[in-house]
PDB file of C-alpha atoms in Angstrom:
ATOM      1  CA  UNK W 276     -22.522  -2.672 130.589  1.00  0.00           C
ATOM      2  CA  UNK W 277     -25.102  -0.554 131.145  1.00  0.00           C
ATOM      3  CA  UNK W 278     -23.733   2.435 129.841  1.00  0.00           C
ATOM      4  CA  UNK W 279     -22.469   0.726 126.434  1.00  0.00           C
ATOM      5  CA  UNK W 280     -26.075  -0.242 126.046  1.00  0.00           C
ATOM      6  CA  UNK W 281     -27.562   2.855 126.641  1.00  0.00           C
ATOM      7  CA  UNK W 282     -24.786   4.411 124.210  1.00  0.00           C
ATOM      8  CA  UNK W 283     -25.944   1.998 121.564  1.00  0.00           C
ATOM      9  CA  UNK W 284     -29.564   2.448 121.849  1.00  0.00           C
ATOM     10  CA  UNK W 285     -28.506   6.136 121.796  1.00  0.00           C
ATOM     11  CA  UNK W 286     -26.320   6.561 118.774  1.00  0.00           C
ATOM     12  CA  UNK W 287     -28.938   4.408 116.529  1.00  0.00           C
ATOM     13  CA  UNK W 288     -31.120   5.491 114.129  1.00  0.00           C
ATOM     14  CA  UNK W 289     -33.231   2.203 113.917  1.00  0.00           C
ATOM     15  CA  UNK W 290     -34.409  -0.018 116.541  1.00  0.00           C
ATOM     16  CA  UNK W 291     -36.559  -3.366 116.930  1.00  0.00           C
ATOM     17  CA  UNK W 292     -37.985  -3.710 120.356  1.00  0.00           C
ATOM     18  CA  UNK W 293     -39.277  -7.281 120.769  1.00  0.00           C
ATOM     19  CA  UNK W 294     -41.254  -7.800 124.026  1.00  0.00           C
ATOM     20  CA  UNK W 295     -42.903 -10.723 125.950  1.00  0.00           C
ATOM     21  CA  UNK W 296     -45.301 -11.019 129.078  1.00  0.00           C
ATOM     22  CA  UNK W 297     -41.956  -9.874 131.267  1.00  0.00           C
ATOM     23  CA  UNK W 298     -42.405  -6.444 130.346  1.00  0.00           C
ATOM     24  CA  UNK W 299     -46.431  -6.302 131.600  1.00  0.00           C
ATOM     25  CA  UNK W 300     -45.929  -8.223 134.860  1.00  0.00           C
ATOM     26  CA  UNK W 301     -45.038  -4.798 136.772  1.00  0.00           C
ATOM     27  CA  UNK W 302     -48.487  -3.442 135.250  1.00  0.00           C
ATOM     28  CA  UNK W 303     -50.022  -6.642 137.461  1.00  0.00           C
ATOM     29  CA  UNK W 304     -50.976  -8.322 134.394  1.00  0.00           C
ATOM     30  CA  UNK W 305     -50.102 -12.189 134.968  1.00  0.00           C
ATOM     31  CA  UNK W 306     -47.316 -14.136 132.870  1.00  0.00           C
ATOM     32  CA  UNK W 307     -49.524 -16.729 131.410  1.00  0.00           C
ATOM     33  CA  UNK W 308     -46.143 -18.732 130.398  1.00  0.00           C
ATOM     34  CA  UNK W 309     -44.054 -18.625 133.206  1.00  0.00           C
ATOM     35  CA  UNK W 310     -43.234 -21.280 135.461  1.00  0.00           C
ATOM     36  CA  UNK W 311     -45.603 -19.652 138.183  1.00  0.00           C
ATOM     37  CA  UNK W 312     -47.853 -18.507 135.433  1.00  0.00           C
ATOM     38  CA  UNK W 313     -51.743 -18.898 135.089  1.00  0.00           C
ATOM     39  CA  UNK W 314     -51.143 -21.487 132.222  1.00  0.00           C
ATOM     40  CA  UNK W 315     -49.580 -23.959 134.582  1.00  0.00           C
ATOM     41  CA  UNK W 316     -52.915 -24.179 136.276  1.00  0.00           C
ATOM     42  CA  UNK W 317     -54.911 -25.907 134.066  1.00  0.00           C
ATOM     43  CA  UNK W 318     -53.278 -27.988 131.227  1.00  0.00           C
ATOM     44  CA  UNK W 319     -56.806 -27.519 129.441  1.00  0.00           C
ATOM     45  CA  UNK W 320     -56.637 -23.859 128.494  1.00  0.00           C
ATOM     46  CA  UNK W 321     -54.364 -24.710 125.005  1.00  0.00           C
ATOM     47  CA  UNK W 322     -57.504 -26.811 124.421  1.00  0.00           C
ATOM     48  CA  UNK W 323     -60.308 -24.090 125.252  1.00  0.00           C
ATOM     49  CA  UNK W 324     -58.274 -20.893 123.790  1.00  0.00           C
ATOM     50  CA  UNK W 325     -58.230 -22.829 120.396  1.00  0.00           C
ATOM     51  CA  UNK W 326     -59.383 -21.532 117.061  1.00  0.00           C
ATOM     52  CA  UNK W 327     -61.592 -24.975 116.794  1.00  0.00           C
ATOM     53  CA  UNK W 328     -63.394 -24.723 120.268  1.00  0.00           C
ATOM     54  CA  UNK W 329     -64.378 -21.066 119.637  1.00  0.00           C
ATOM     55  CA  UNK W 330     -66.198 -22.734 116.079  1.00  0.00           C
ATOM     56  CA  UNK W 331     -67.212 -25.718 118.281  1.00  0.00           C
ATOM     57  CA  UNK W 332     -69.007 -23.961 121.041  1.00  0.00           C
ATOM     58  CA  UNK W 333     -68.621 -19.983 120.938  1.00  0.00           C
ATOM     59  CA  UNK W 334     -70.925 -19.473 124.146  1.00  0.00           C
ATOM     60  CA  UNK W 335     -68.668 -21.569 126.403  1.00  0.00           C
ATOM     61  CA  UNK W 336     -65.353 -20.036 124.228  1.00  0.00           C
ATOM     62  CA  UNK W 337     -65.963 -16.700 125.313  1.00  0.00           C
ATOM     63  CA  UNK W 338     -66.893 -17.229 129.086  1.00  0.00           C
ATOM     64  CA  UNK W 339     -63.835 -19.405 129.129  1.00  0.00           C
ATOM     65  CA  UNK W 340     -62.040 -16.460 127.651  1.00  0.00           C
ATOM     66  CA  UNK W 341     -63.215 -13.487 129.660  1.00  0.00           C
ATOM     67  CA  UNK W 342     -62.548 -15.311 132.667  1.00  0.00           C
ATOM     68  CA  UNK W 343     -59.035 -16.523 131.561  1.00  0.00           C
ATOM     69  CA  UNK W 344     -57.722 -13.359 130.515  1.00  0.00           C
ATOM     70  CA  UNK W 345     -59.528 -11.516 132.854  1.00  0.00           C
ATOM     71  CA  UNK W 346     -61.240  -9.017 130.572  1.00  0.00           C
ATOM     72  CA  UNK W 347     -62.838  -7.044 132.812  1.00  0.00           C
ATOM     73  CA  UNK W 348     -59.885  -5.878 134.144  1.00  0.00           C
ATOM     74  CA  UNK W 349     -58.226  -4.738 131.138  1.00  0.00           C
ATOM     75  CA  UNK W 350     -58.924  -1.255 131.497  1.00  0.00           C
ATOM     76  CA  UNK W 351     -57.346  -1.117 135.270  1.00  0.00           C
ATOM     77  CA  UNK W 352     -53.640  -1.965 133.792  1.00  0.00           C
ATOM     78  CA  UNK W 353     -51.698   0.652 132.937  1.00  0.00           C
ATOM     79  CA  UNK W 354     -48.227   1.093 131.466  1.00  0.00           C
ATOM     80  CA  UNK W 355     -45.129   0.461 133.728  1.00  0.00           C
ATOM     81  CA  UNK W 356     -41.700   1.948 133.133  1.00  0.00           C
ATOM     82  CA  UNK W 357     -40.678  -0.456 130.870  1.00  0.00           C
ATOM     83  CA  UNK W 358     -43.114   0.510 128.513  1.00  0.00           C
ATOM     84  CA  UNK W 359     -42.715   4.156 128.795  1.00  0.00           C
ATOM     85  CA  UNK W 360     -38.546   3.452 128.621  1.00  0.00           C
ATOM     86  CA  UNK W 361     -39.470   1.956 124.954  1.00  0.00           C
ATOM     87  CA  UNK W 362     -41.667   5.041 124.398  1.00  0.00           C
ATOM     88  CA  UNK W 363     -39.052   7.834 125.208  1.00  0.00           C
ATOM     89  CA  UNK W 364     -36.633   5.708 122.692  1.00  0.00           C
ATOM     90  CA  UNK W 365     -38.184   7.373 119.868  1.00  0.00           C
ATOM     91  CA  UNK W 366     -36.997  10.716 118.275  1.00  0.00           C
ATOM     92  CA  UNK W 367     -37.031  12.914 115.512  1.00  0.00           C
ATOM     93  CA  UNK W 368     -33.853  10.788 114.572  1.00  0.00           C
ATOM     94  CA  UNK W 369     -34.185   7.535 115.653  1.00  0.00           C
ATOM     95  CA  UNK W 370     -37.511   5.138 114.773  1.00  0.00           C
ATOM     96  CA  UNK W 371     -38.128   2.372 116.766  1.00  0.00           C
ATOM     97  CA  UNK W 372     -40.446  -0.331 116.079  1.00  0.00           C
ATOM     98  CA  UNK W 373     -42.010  -2.561 118.890  1.00  0.00           C
ATOM     99  CA  UNK W 374     -42.999  -5.899 118.021  1.00  0.00           C
ATOM    100  CA  UNK W 375     -45.066  -7.743 120.949  1.00  0.00           C
ATOM    101  CA  UNK W 376     -45.905 -11.258 122.360  1.00  0.00           C
ATOM    102  CA  UNK W 377     -48.257  -9.153 124.535  1.00  0.00           C
ATOM    103  CA  UNK W 378     -52.170  -8.813 123.685  1.00  0.00           C
ATOM    104  CA  UNK W 379     -52.573  -6.040 126.621  1.00  0.00           C
ATOM    105  CA  UNK W 380     -51.902  -3.030 124.241  1.00  0.00           C
ATOM    106  CA  UNK W 381     -49.911  -1.318 126.728  1.00  0.00           C
ATOM    107  CA  UNK W 382     -47.484  -0.400 124.360  1.00  0.00           C
ATOM    108  CA  UNK W 383     -50.296   1.526 122.727  1.00  0.00           C
ATOM    109  CA  UNK W 384     -51.698   2.963 125.597  1.00  0.00           C
ATOM    110  CA  UNK W 385     -47.730   4.316 126.360  1.00  0.00           C
ATOM    111  CA  UNK W 386     -47.805   6.017 123.162  1.00  0.00           C
ATOM    112  CA  UNK W 387     -45.466   4.221 121.463  1.00  0.00           C
ATOM    113  CA  UNK W 388     -46.058   5.120 117.274  1.00  0.00           C
ATOM    114  CA  UNK W 389     -45.569   1.614 115.355  1.00  0.00           C
ATOM    115  CA  UNK W 390     -46.560  -1.559 117.647  1.00  0.00           C
ATOM    116  CA  UNK W 391     -46.739  -4.830 115.929  1.00  0.00           C
ATOM    117  CA  UNK W 392     -49.399  -7.070 117.989  1.00  0.00           C
ATOM    118  CA  UNK W 393     -47.639 -10.259 116.942  1.00  0.00           C
ATOM    119  CA  UNK W 394     -50.151 -12.390 118.830  1.00  0.00           C
ATOM    120  CA  UNK W 395     -53.165 -10.085 118.279  1.00  0.00           C
ATOM    121  CA  UNK W 396     -55.290  -8.187 120.955  1.00  0.00           C
ATOM    122  CA  UNK W 397     -57.508  -8.239 123.487  1.00  0.00           C
ATOM    123  CA  UNK W 398     -59.109  -5.033 122.664  1.00  0.00           C
ATOM    124  CA  UNK W 399     -61.770  -5.729 120.208  1.00  0.00           C
ATOM    125  CA  UNK W 400     -62.958  -8.511 118.066  1.00  0.00           C
ATOM    126  CA  UNK W 401     -63.775  -9.280 114.704  1.00  0.00           C
ATOM    127  CA  UNK W 402     -66.956 -10.935 112.859  1.00  0.00           C
ATOM    128  CA  UNK W 403     -65.460 -14.005 110.907  1.00  0.00           C
ATOM    129  CA  UNK W 404     -68.443 -14.000 108.367  1.00  0.00           C
ATOM    130  CA  UNK W 405     -68.181  -9.952 106.935  1.00  0.00           C
ATOM    131  CA  UNK W 406     -65.051  -9.118 109.180  1.00  0.00           C
ATOM    132  CA  UNK W 407     -66.524  -6.245 110.882  1.00  0.00           C
ATOM    133  CA  UNK W 408     -64.639  -5.159 113.954  1.00  0.00           C
ATOM    134  CA  UNK W 409     -65.974  -4.294 117.350  1.00  0.00           C
ATOM    135  CA  UNK W 410     -64.555  -2.388 120.611  1.00  0.00           C
ATOM    136  CA  UNK W 411     -63.669  -4.206 123.690  1.00  0.00           C
ATOM    137  CA  UNK W 412     -67.054  -2.042 124.965  1.00  0.00           C
ATOM    138  CA  UNK W 413     -69.199  -4.168 122.652  1.00  0.00           C
ATOM    139  CA  UNK W 414     -67.555  -7.186 123.878  1.00  0.00           C
ATOM    140  CA  UNK W 415     -68.210  -6.806 127.219  1.00  0.00           C
ATOM    141  CA  UNK W 416     -71.963  -5.615 126.797  1.00  0.00           C
ATOM    142  CA  UNK W 417     -73.077  -8.988 125.897  1.00  0.00           C
ATOM    143  CA  UNK W 418     -71.946 -12.458 127.474  1.00  0.00           C
ATOM    144  CA  UNK W 419     -71.429 -14.195 123.852  1.00  0.00           C
ATOM    145  CA  UNK W 420     -70.737 -10.849 121.478  1.00  0.00           C
ATOM    146  CA  UNK W 421     -72.481 -11.831 118.240  1.00  0.00           C
ATOM    147  CA  UNK W 422     -72.190  -8.998 114.830  1.00  0.00           C
ATOM    148  CA  UNK W 423     -74.427  -6.879 114.312  1.00  0.00           C
ATOM    149  CA  UNK W 424     -74.720  -6.917 110.834  1.00  0.00           C
ATOM    150  CA  UNK W 425     -74.991 -10.494 110.324  1.00  0.00           C
ATOM    151  CA  UNK W 426     -75.432 -11.950 113.831  1.00  0.00           C
ATOM    152  CA  UNK W 427     -72.502 -14.367 113.593  1.00  0.00           C
ATOM    153  CA  UNK W 428     -70.856 -14.800 117.017  1.00  0.00           C
ATOM    154  CA  UNK W 429     -67.617 -12.239 117.655  1.00  0.00           C
ATOM    155  CA  UNK W 430     -64.455 -13.954 117.422  1.00  0.00           C
ATOM    156  CA  UNK W 431     -61.549 -12.065 119.756  1.00  0.00           C
ATOM    157  CA  UNK W 432     -58.600 -10.148 117.586  1.00  0.00           C
ATOM    158  CA  UNK W 433     -56.279 -11.939 120.045  1.00  0.00           C
ATOM    159  CA  UNK W 434     -54.412 -15.174 118.193  1.00  0.00           C
ATOM    160  CA  UNK W 435     -56.247 -18.060 119.473  1.00  0.00           C
ATOM    161  CA  UNK W 436     -54.009 -21.436 119.145  1.00  0.00           C
ATOM    162  CA  UNK W 437     -54.420 -22.963 115.887  1.00  0.00           C
ATOM    163  CA  UNK W 438     -54.631 -19.085 114.216  1.00  0.00           C
ATOM    164  CA  UNK W 439     -52.362 -18.404 111.272  1.00  0.00           C
ATOM    165  CA  UNK W 440     -49.727 -15.910 112.405  1.00  0.00           C
ATOM    166  CA  UNK W 441     -49.917 -13.368 109.979  1.00  0.00           C
ATOM    167  CA  UNK W 442     -47.148 -10.623 111.461  1.00  0.00           C
ATOM    168  CA  UNK W 443     -44.451 -12.931 110.745  1.00  0.00           C
ATOM    169  CA  UNK W 444     -42.929 -11.405 107.552  1.00  0.00           C
ATOM    170  CA  UNK W 445     -43.513  -7.919 108.535  1.00  0.00           C
ATOM    171  CA  UNK W 446     -41.627  -8.171 112.032  1.00  0.00           C
ATOM    172  CA  UNK W 447     -38.653 -10.071 109.789  1.00  0.00           C
ATOM    173  CA  UNK W 448     -38.464  -7.173 107.986  1.00  0.00           C
ATOM    174  CA  UNK W 449     -38.199  -5.105 110.626  1.00  0.00           C
ATOM    175  CA  UNK W 450     -35.500  -7.042 112.421  1.00  0.00           C
ATOM    176  CA  UNK W 451     -33.433  -7.152 109.213  1.00  0.00           C
ATOM    177  CA  UNK W 452     -33.446  -3.286 108.868  1.00  0.00           C
ATOM    178  CA  UNK W 453     -32.866  -2.539 112.580  1.00  0.00           C
ATOM    179  CA  UNK W 454     -29.434  -1.307 113.661  1.00  0.00           C
ATOM    180  CA  UNK W 455     -30.074  -2.340 116.822  1.00  0.00           C
ATOM    181  CA  UNK W 456     -32.285  -5.388 118.097  1.00  0.00           C
ATOM    182  CA  UNK W 457     -33.287  -5.061 121.581  1.00  0.00           C
ATOM    183  CA  UNK W 458     -35.493  -7.836 123.259  1.00  0.00           C
ATOM    184  CA  UNK W 459     -37.187  -7.851 126.888  1.00  0.00           C
ATOM    185  CA  UNK W 460     -39.408  -9.679 128.687  1.00  0.00           C
ATOM    186  CA  UNK W 461     -39.211 -13.064 126.947  1.00  0.00           C
ATOM    187  CA  UNK W 462     -38.092 -16.025 127.165  1.00  0.00           C
ATOM    188  CA  UNK W 463     -37.992 -16.684 123.626  1.00  0.00           C
ATOM    189  CA  UNK W 464     -39.722 -20.332 123.813  1.00  0.00           C
ATOM    190  CA  UNK W 465     -42.359 -19.470 121.531  1.00  0.00           C
ATOM    191  CA  UNK W 466     -42.305 -20.392 118.095  1.00  0.00           C
ATOM    192  CA  UNK W 467     -41.943 -18.944 115.387  1.00  0.00           C
ATOM    193  CA  UNK W 468     -41.295 -15.490 117.563  1.00  0.00           C
ATOM    194  CA  UNK W 469     -38.236 -16.983 119.013  1.00  0.00           C
ATOM    195  CA  UNK W 470     -36.593 -17.149 115.264  1.00  0.00           C
ATOM    196  CA  UNK W 471     -36.720 -13.355 114.819  1.00  0.00           C
ATOM    197  CA  UNK W 472     -33.708 -12.776 116.674  1.00  0.00           C
ATOM    198  CA  UNK W 473     -32.230 -14.911 113.696  1.00  0.00           C
ATOM    199  CA  UNK W 474     -32.511 -12.450 111.408  1.00  0.00           C
ATOM    200  CA  UNK W 475     -30.665 -10.001 112.626  1.00  0.00           C
ATOM    201  CA  UNK W 476     -27.871  -8.816 110.594  1.00  0.00           C
ATOM    202  CA  UNK W 477     -24.033  -9.141 111.572  1.00  0.00           C
ATOM    203  CA  UNK W 478     -24.109  -5.482 111.592  1.00  0.00           C
ATOM    204  CA  UNK W 479     -26.688  -5.348 114.113  1.00  0.00           C
ATOM    205  CA  UNK W 480     -26.383  -4.818 117.807  1.00  0.00           C
ATOM    206  CA  UNK W 481     -28.393  -7.252 119.677  1.00  0.00           C
ATOM    207  CA  UNK W 482     -29.350  -6.646 123.511  1.00  0.00           C
ATOM    208  CA  UNK W 483     -31.264  -9.319 125.542  1.00  0.00           C
ATOM    209  CA  UNK W 484     -32.555  -7.962 128.917  1.00  0.00           C
ATOM    210  CA  UNK W 485     -34.869 -10.807 130.986  1.00  0.00           C
ATOM    211  CA  UNK W 486     -34.987 -11.869 134.876  1.00  0.00           C
ATOM    212  CA  UNK W 487     -33.754 -14.987 133.867  1.00  0.00           C
ATOM    213  CA  UNK W 488     -31.314 -16.825 131.503  1.00  0.00           C
ATOM    214  CA  UNK W 489     -33.369 -17.965 127.396  1.00  0.00           C
ATOM    215  CA  UNK W 490     -31.836 -20.639 125.282  1.00  0.00           C
ATOM    216  CA  UNK W 491     -31.324 -17.665 123.070  1.00  0.00           C
ATOM    217  CA  UNK W 492     -28.761 -15.969 124.828  1.00  0.00           C
ATOM    218  CA  UNK W 493     -25.764 -16.999 122.604  1.00  0.00           C
ATOM    219  CA  UNK W 494     -27.495 -14.989 120.079  1.00  0.00           C
ATOM    220  CA  UNK W 495     -26.679 -11.745 121.514  1.00  0.00           C
ATOM    221  CA  UNK W 496     -23.987  -9.024 121.981  1.00  0.00           C
ATOM    222  CA  UNK W 497     -25.199  -8.191 125.427  1.00  0.00           C
ATOM    223  CA  UNK W 498     -27.124 -10.084 127.825  1.00  0.00           C
ATOM    224  CA  UNK W 499     -28.672  -8.713 131.294  1.00  0.00           C
ATOM    225  CA  UNK W 500     -30.553 -11.183 133.803  1.00  0.00           C
ATOM    226  CA  UNK W 501     -32.055  -8.415 136.030  1.00  0.00           C
ATOM    227  CA  UNK W 502     -35.457  -7.514 136.405  1.00  0.00           C
ATOM    228  CA  UNK W 503     -36.718  -5.055 134.017  1.00  0.00           C
ATOM    229  CA  UNK W 504     -37.781  -1.956 135.888  1.00  0.00           C
ATOM    230  CA  UNK W 505     -34.553  -2.161 137.573  1.00  0.00           C
ATOM    231  CA  UNK W 506     -32.725  -2.573 134.670  1.00  0.00           C
ATOM    232  CA  UNK W 507     -34.417   0.364 132.749  1.00  0.00           C
ATOM    233  CA  UNK W 508     -34.007   2.989 135.465  1.00  0.00           C
ATOM    234  CA  UNK W 509     -30.484   2.283 135.059  1.00  0.00           C
ATOM    235  CA  UNK W 510     -30.329   2.820 131.629  1.00  0.00           C
ATOM    236  CA  UNK W 511     -32.239   5.752 132.121  1.00  0.00           C
ATOM    237  CA  UNK W 512     -29.786   7.859 134.045  1.00  0.00           C
ATOM    238  CA  UNK W 513     -28.131   7.669 130.729  1.00  0.00           C
ATOM    239  CA  UNK W 514     -30.606   9.598 129.102  1.00  0.00           C
ATOM    240  CA  UNK W 515     -31.164  12.216 130.925  1.00  0.00           C
TER     241      UNK W 515
END
């Protein structure tokens, strides 16, 4: 199967890659939503990481936000072999669009050219009043970061519970126009991200690589249940 999957990837002129938390776990970033992930340790986290709570108590929100997402360690995380493999898929004759649930910015660090951060990014914050943007270094310089222009509390660029998802339409378009849809490291449980594979056309080759079965396995032409790093190493042999 690996040779067949690799052949589809190599012969395609357009690939859309959907990635989830499983892609970043090899970089040391916890999978917050897995059965052993950090989200299961405290069921109140969704409440605290909501837009409602941010506007209710921005000071306490920022304290919890920085702790939950381990913001101090963010610069320590580096792209792993899966990020690098996805970057290697790009070529002058092959367009690759990455649509990621991850907010760690590692696809960009790996050099992927076209990345849609479906759930936003931990790499900065924006003033909800004047829309001025600020870097992660600015965010980390203050316990509760505020806007230098108007003084409002900054809101992180990561999508909070209750926020509107703005990247779905462009993501749907990318899936519809791809020859190959490659889904990696996601259980496809989060709505509406899990609807994206449904937009693949009949002529699109669909591939799922995840370490455990998902409710959407039946949607794919090829399904591999294996550790991502191991699978990527096997596929890479056909790209030598």
